PDB file of C-alpha atoms in Angstrom:
ATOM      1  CA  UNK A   1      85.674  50.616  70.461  1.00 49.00           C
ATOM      2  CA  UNK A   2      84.237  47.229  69.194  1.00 56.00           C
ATOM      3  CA  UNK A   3      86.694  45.599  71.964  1.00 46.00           C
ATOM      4  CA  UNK A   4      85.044  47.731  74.307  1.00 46.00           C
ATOM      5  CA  UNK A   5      81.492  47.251  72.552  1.00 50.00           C
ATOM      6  CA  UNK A   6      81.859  43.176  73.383  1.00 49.00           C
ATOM      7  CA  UNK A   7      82.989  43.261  76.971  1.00 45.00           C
ATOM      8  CA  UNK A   8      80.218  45.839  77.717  1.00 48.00           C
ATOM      9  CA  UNK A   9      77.632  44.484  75.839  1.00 54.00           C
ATOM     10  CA  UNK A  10      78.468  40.838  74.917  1.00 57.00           C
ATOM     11  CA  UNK A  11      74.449  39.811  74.279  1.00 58.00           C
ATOM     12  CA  UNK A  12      73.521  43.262  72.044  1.00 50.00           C
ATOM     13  CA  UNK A  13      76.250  43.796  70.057  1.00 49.00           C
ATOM     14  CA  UNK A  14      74.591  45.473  67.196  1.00 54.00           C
ATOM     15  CA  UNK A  15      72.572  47.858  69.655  1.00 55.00           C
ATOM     16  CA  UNK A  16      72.703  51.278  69.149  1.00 61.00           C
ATOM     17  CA  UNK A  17      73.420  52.200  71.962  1.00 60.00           C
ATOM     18  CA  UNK A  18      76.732  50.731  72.333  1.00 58.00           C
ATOM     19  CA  UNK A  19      79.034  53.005  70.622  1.00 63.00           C
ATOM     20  CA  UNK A  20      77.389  55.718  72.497  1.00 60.00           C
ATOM     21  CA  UNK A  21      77.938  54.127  76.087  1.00 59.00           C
ATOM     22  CA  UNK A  22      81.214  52.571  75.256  1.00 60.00           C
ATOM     23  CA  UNK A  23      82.569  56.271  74.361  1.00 65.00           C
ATOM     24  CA  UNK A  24      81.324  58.069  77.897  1.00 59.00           C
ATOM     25  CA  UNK A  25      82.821  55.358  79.453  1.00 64.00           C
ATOM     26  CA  UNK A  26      85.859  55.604  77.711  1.00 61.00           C
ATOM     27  CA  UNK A  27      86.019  59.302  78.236  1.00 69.00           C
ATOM     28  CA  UNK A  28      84.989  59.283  81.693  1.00 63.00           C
ATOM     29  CA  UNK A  29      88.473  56.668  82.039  1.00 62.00           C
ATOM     30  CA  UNK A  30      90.896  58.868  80.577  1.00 59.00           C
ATOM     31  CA  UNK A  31      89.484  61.908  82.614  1.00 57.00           C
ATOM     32  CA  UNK A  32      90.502  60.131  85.769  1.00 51.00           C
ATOM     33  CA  UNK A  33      93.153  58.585  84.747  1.00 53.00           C
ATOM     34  CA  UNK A  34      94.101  62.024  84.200  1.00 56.00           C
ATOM     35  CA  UNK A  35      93.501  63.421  87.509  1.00 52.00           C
ATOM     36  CA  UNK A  36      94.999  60.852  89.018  1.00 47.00           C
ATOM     37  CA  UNK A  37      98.138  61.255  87.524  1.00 42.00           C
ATOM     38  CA  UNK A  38      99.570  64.529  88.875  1.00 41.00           C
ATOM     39  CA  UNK A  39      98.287  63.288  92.369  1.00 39.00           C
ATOM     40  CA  UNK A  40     100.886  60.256  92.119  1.00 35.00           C
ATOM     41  CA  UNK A  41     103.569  62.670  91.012  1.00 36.00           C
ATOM     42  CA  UNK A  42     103.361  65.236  93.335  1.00 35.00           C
ATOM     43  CA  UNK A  43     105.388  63.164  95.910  1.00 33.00           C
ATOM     44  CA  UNK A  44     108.097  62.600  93.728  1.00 29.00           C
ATOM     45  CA  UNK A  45     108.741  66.492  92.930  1.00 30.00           C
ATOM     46  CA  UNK A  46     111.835  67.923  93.110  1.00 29.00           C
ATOM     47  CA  UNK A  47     110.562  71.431  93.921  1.00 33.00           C
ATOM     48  CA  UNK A  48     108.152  69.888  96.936  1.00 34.00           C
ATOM     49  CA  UNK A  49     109.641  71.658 100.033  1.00 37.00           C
ATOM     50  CA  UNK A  50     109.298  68.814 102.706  1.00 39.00           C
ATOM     51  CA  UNK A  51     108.771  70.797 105.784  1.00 45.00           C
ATOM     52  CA  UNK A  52     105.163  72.263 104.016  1.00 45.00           C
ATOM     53  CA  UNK A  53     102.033  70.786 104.695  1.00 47.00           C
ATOM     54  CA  UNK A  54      98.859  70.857 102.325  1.00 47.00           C
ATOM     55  CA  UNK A  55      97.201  73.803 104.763  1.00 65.00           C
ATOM     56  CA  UNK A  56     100.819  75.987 104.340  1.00 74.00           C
ATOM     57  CA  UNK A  57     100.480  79.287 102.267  1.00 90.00           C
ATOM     58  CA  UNK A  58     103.788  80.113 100.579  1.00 94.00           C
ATOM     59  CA  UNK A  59     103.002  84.235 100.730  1.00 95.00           C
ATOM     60  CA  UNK A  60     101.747  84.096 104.245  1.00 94.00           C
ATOM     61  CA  UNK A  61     104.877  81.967 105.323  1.00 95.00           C
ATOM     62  CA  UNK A  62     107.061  84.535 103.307  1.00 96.00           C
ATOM     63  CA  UNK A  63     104.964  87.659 104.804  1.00 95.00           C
ATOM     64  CA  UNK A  64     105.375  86.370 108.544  1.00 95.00           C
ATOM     65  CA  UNK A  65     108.992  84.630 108.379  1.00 96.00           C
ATOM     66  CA  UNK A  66     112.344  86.779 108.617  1.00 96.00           C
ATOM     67  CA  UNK A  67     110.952  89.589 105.715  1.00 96.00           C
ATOM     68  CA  UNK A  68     108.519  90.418 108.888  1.00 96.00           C
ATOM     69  CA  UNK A  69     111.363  92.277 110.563  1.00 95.00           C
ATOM     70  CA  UNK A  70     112.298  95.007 107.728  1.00 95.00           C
ATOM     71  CA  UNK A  71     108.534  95.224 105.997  1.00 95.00           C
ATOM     72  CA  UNK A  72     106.921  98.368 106.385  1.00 94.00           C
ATOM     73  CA  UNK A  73     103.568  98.610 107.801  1.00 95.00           C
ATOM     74  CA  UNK A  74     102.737 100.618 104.933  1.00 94.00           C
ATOM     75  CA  UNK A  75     103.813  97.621 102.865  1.00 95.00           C
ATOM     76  CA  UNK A  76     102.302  94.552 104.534  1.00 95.00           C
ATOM     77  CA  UNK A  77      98.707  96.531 104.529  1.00 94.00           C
ATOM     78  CA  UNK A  78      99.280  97.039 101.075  1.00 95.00           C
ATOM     79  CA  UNK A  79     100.347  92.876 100.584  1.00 95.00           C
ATOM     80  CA  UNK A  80      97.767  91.803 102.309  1.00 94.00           C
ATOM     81  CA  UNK A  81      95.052  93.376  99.871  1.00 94.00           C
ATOM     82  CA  UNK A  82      96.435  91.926  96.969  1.00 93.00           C
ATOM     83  CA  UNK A  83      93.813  89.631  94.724  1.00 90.00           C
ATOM     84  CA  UNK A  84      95.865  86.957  93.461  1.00 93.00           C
ATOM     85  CA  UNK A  85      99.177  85.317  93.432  1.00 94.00           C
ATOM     86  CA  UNK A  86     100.108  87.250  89.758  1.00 94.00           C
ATOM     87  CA  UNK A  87      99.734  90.646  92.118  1.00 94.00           C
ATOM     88  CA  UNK A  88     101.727  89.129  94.982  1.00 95.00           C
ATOM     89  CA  UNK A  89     104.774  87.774  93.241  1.00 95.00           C
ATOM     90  CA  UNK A  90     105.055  91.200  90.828  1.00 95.00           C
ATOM     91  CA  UNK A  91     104.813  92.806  94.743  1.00 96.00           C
ATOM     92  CA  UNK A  92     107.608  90.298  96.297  1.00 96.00           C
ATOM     93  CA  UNK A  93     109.686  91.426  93.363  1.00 95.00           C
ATOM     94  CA  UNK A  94     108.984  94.924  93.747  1.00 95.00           C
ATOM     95  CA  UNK A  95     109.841  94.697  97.247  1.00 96.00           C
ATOM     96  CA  UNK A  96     113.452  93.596  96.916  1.00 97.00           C
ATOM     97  CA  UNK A  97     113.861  95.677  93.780  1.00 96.00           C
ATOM     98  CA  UNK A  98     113.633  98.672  96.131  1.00 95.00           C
ATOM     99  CA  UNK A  99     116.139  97.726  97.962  1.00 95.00           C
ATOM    100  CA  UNK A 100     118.380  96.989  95.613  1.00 95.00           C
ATOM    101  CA  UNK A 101     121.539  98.998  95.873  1.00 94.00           C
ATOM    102  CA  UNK A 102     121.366  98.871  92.049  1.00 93.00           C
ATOM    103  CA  UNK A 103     118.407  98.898  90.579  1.00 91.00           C
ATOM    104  CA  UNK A 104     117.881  96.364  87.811  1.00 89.00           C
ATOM    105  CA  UNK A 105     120.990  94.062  88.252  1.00 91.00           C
ATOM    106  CA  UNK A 106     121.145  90.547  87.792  1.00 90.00           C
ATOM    107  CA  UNK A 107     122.061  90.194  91.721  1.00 93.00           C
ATOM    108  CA  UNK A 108     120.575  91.957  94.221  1.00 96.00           C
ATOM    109  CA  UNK A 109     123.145  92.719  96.880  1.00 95.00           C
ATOM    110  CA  UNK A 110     120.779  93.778 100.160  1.00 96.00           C
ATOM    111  CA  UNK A 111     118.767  90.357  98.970  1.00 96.00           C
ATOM    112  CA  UNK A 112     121.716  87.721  99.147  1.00 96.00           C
ATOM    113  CA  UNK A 113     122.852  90.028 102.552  1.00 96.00           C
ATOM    114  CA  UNK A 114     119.498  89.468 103.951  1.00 96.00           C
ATOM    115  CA  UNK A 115     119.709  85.977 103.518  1.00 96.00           C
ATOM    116  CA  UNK A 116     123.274  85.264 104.417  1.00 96.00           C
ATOM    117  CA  UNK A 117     121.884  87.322 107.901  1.00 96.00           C
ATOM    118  CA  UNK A 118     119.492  84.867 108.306  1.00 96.00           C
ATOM    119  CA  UNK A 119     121.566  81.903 107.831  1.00 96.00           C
ATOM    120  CA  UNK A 120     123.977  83.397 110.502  1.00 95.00           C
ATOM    121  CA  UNK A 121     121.198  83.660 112.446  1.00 94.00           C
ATOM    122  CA  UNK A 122     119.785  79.515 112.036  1.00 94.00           C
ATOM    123  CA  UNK A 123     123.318  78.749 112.571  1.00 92.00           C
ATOM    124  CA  UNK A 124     124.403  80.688 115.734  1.00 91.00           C
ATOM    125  CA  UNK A 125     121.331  81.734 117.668  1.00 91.00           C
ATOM    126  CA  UNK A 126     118.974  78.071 117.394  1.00 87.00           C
ATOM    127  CA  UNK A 127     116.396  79.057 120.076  1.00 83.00           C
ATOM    128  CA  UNK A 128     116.341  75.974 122.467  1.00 74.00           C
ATOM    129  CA  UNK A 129     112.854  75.273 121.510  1.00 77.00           C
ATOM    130  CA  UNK A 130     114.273  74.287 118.094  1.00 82.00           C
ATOM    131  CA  UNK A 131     112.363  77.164 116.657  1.00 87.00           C
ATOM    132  CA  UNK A 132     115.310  78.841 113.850  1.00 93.00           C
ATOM    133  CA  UNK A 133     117.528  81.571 114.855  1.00 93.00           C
ATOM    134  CA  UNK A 134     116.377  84.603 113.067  1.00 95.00           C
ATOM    135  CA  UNK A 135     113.260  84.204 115.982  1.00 94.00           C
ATOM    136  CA  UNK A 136     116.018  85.223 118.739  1.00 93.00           C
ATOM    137  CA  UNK A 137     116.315  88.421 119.791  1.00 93.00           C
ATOM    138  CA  UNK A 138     119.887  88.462 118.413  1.00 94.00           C
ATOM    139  CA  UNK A 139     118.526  86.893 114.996  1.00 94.00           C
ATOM    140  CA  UNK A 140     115.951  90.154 115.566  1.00 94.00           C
ATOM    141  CA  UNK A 141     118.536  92.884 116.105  1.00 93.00           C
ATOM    142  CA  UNK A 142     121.064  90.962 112.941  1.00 94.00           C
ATOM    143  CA  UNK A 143     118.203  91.181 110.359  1.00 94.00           C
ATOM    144  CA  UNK A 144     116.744  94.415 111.008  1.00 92.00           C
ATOM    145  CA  UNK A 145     120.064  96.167 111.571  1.00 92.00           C
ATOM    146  CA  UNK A 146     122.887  94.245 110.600  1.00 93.00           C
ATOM    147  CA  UNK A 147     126.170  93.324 112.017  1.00 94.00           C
ATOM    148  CA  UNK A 148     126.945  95.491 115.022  1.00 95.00           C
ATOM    149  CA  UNK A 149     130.470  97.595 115.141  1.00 95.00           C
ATOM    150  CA  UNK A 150     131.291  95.653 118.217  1.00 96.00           C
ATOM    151  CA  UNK A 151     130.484  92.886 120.240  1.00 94.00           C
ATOM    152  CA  UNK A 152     131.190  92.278 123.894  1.00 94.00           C
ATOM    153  CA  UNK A 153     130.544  88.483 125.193  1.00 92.00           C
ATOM    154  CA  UNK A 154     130.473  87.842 129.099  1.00 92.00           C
ATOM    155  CA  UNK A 155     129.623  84.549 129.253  1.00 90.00           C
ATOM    156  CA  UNK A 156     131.013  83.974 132.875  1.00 90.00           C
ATOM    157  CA  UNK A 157     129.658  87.087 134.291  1.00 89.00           C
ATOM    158  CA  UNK A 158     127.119  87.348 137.170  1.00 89.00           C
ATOM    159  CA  UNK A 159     123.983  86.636 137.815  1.00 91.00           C
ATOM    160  CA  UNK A 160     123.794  85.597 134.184  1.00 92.00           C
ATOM    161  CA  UNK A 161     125.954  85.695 130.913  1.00 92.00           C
ATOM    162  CA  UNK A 162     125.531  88.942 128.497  1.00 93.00           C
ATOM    163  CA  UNK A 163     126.098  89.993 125.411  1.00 93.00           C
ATOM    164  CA  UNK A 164     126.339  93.820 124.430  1.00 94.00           C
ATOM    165  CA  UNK A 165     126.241  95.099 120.561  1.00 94.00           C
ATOM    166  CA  UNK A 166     126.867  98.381 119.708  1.00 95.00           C
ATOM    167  CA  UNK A 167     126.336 100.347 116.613  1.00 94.00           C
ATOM    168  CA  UNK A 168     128.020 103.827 115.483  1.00 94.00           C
ATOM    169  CA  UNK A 169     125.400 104.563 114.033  1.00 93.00           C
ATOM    170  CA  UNK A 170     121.483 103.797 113.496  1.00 88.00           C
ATOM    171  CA  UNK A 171     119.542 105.954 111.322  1.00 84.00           C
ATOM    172  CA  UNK A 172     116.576 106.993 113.437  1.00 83.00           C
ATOM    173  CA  UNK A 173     117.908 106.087 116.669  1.00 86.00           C
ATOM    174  CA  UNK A 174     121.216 108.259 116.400  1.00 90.00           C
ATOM    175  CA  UNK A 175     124.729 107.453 117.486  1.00 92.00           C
ATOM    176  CA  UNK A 176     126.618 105.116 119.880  1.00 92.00           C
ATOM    177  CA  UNK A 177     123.606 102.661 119.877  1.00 92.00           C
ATOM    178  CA  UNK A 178     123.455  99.359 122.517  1.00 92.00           C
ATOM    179  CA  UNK A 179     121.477  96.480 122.224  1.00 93.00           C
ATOM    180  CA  UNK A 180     122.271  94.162 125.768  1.00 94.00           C
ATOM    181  CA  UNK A 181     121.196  90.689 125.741  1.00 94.00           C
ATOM    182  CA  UNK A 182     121.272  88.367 128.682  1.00 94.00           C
ATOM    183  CA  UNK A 183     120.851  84.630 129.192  1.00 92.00           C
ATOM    184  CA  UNK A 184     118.560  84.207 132.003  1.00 90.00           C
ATOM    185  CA  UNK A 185     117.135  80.778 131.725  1.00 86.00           C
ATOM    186  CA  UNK A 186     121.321  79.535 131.262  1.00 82.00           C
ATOM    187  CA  UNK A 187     120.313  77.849 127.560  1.00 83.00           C
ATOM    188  CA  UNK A 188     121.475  80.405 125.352  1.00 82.00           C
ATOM    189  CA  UNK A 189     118.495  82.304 124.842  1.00 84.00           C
ATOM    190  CA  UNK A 190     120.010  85.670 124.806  1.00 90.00           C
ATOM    191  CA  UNK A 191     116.862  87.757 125.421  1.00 92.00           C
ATOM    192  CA  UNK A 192     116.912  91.379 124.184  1.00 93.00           C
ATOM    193  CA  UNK A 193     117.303  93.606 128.197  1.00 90.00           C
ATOM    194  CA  UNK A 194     117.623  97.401 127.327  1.00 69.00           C
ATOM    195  CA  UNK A 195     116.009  98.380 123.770  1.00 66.00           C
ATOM    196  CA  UNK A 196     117.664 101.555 123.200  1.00 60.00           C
ATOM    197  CA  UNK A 197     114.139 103.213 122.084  1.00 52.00           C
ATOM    198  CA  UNK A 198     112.928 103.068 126.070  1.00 47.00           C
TER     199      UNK A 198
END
């Protein structure tokens, strides 16, 4: 403080003043100092996902990315009301919890199948925009369905290369399901031709 007192103050030193000054200053310092801090270290974080920018919402991004396909309407309305993000991750945890094939385990099996889905997705059906697989119509059908019984590839066949998926069985939409996707544009954008609900 008398360091502080001398450098400030070099003419007055026994003003009363001083002390007082030489404190807010001090404390006013430390508080930036102290702001500053976390600023520098945020670029070094280990948690930091790169591909985020400063404007990205985490729950938005999780609300609109591959969950999008098996959320309930009933459930996003009630998501997007929540107050805070206390309310939202208790709800994201809720949310796989009900799907859990056993309730209150350690792993969640539909979970870790979800995700392996969409990795299968990234990794085999890469839109040729570059935007990630589980956008495709194939990634589509794969996360909101799962694997289908069959699989019939005609990539030679004319005018364009198709792929047919069939399904024994799909809850609301009954027996012997097909899903037929065909590559118009010749990139291997396999777009979704005869939804079985039309």
């Amino acid at each position: 403080m008398k360091r502080i007192r001398r450098l400030l103050y070099p003419k007055t030193p026994n003003s009363a003043w001083a002390p007082v000054l030489a404190g807010v200053i001090l404390i006013a310092t430390a508080a930036v100092a102290m702001t500053l801090v976390p600023q520098a270290q945020q670029g070094f974080s280990t948690t930091r996902r790169p591909d985020r920018t400063a404007e990205s919402n985490p729950y938005q991004d999780w609300l609109e990315g591959p969950v999008s396909y098996i959320i309930s309407p009933r459930e996003r309305a009630a998501f997007e009301k929540l107050a805070n993000d206390e309310e939202r991750d208790m709800f994201i945890q809720q949310f796989w919890e009900r799907r859990n094939p056993t309730p209150g385990s350690k792993t969640n099996a539909f979970k870790e199948e979800f995700y392996r889905r969409v990795e299968h997705a990234d990794l085999y059906f890469r839109l040729a925009s570059g935007q990630p697989g589980w956008k495709s119509d194939r990634g589509h059908m794969l996360l909101a369905y799962g694997p289908p019984d069959e699989i019939q590839f005609h990539p030679n066949a004319a005018p364009y290369p198709f792929s047919v998926w069939k399904y024994q069985h799909l809850g609301r939409l009954g027996d012997n399901v097909t899903f037929r996707f065909v590559d118009r544009t010749g990139n291997g954008a396999y777009r979704l031709a005869s939804p079985p609900w039309k």
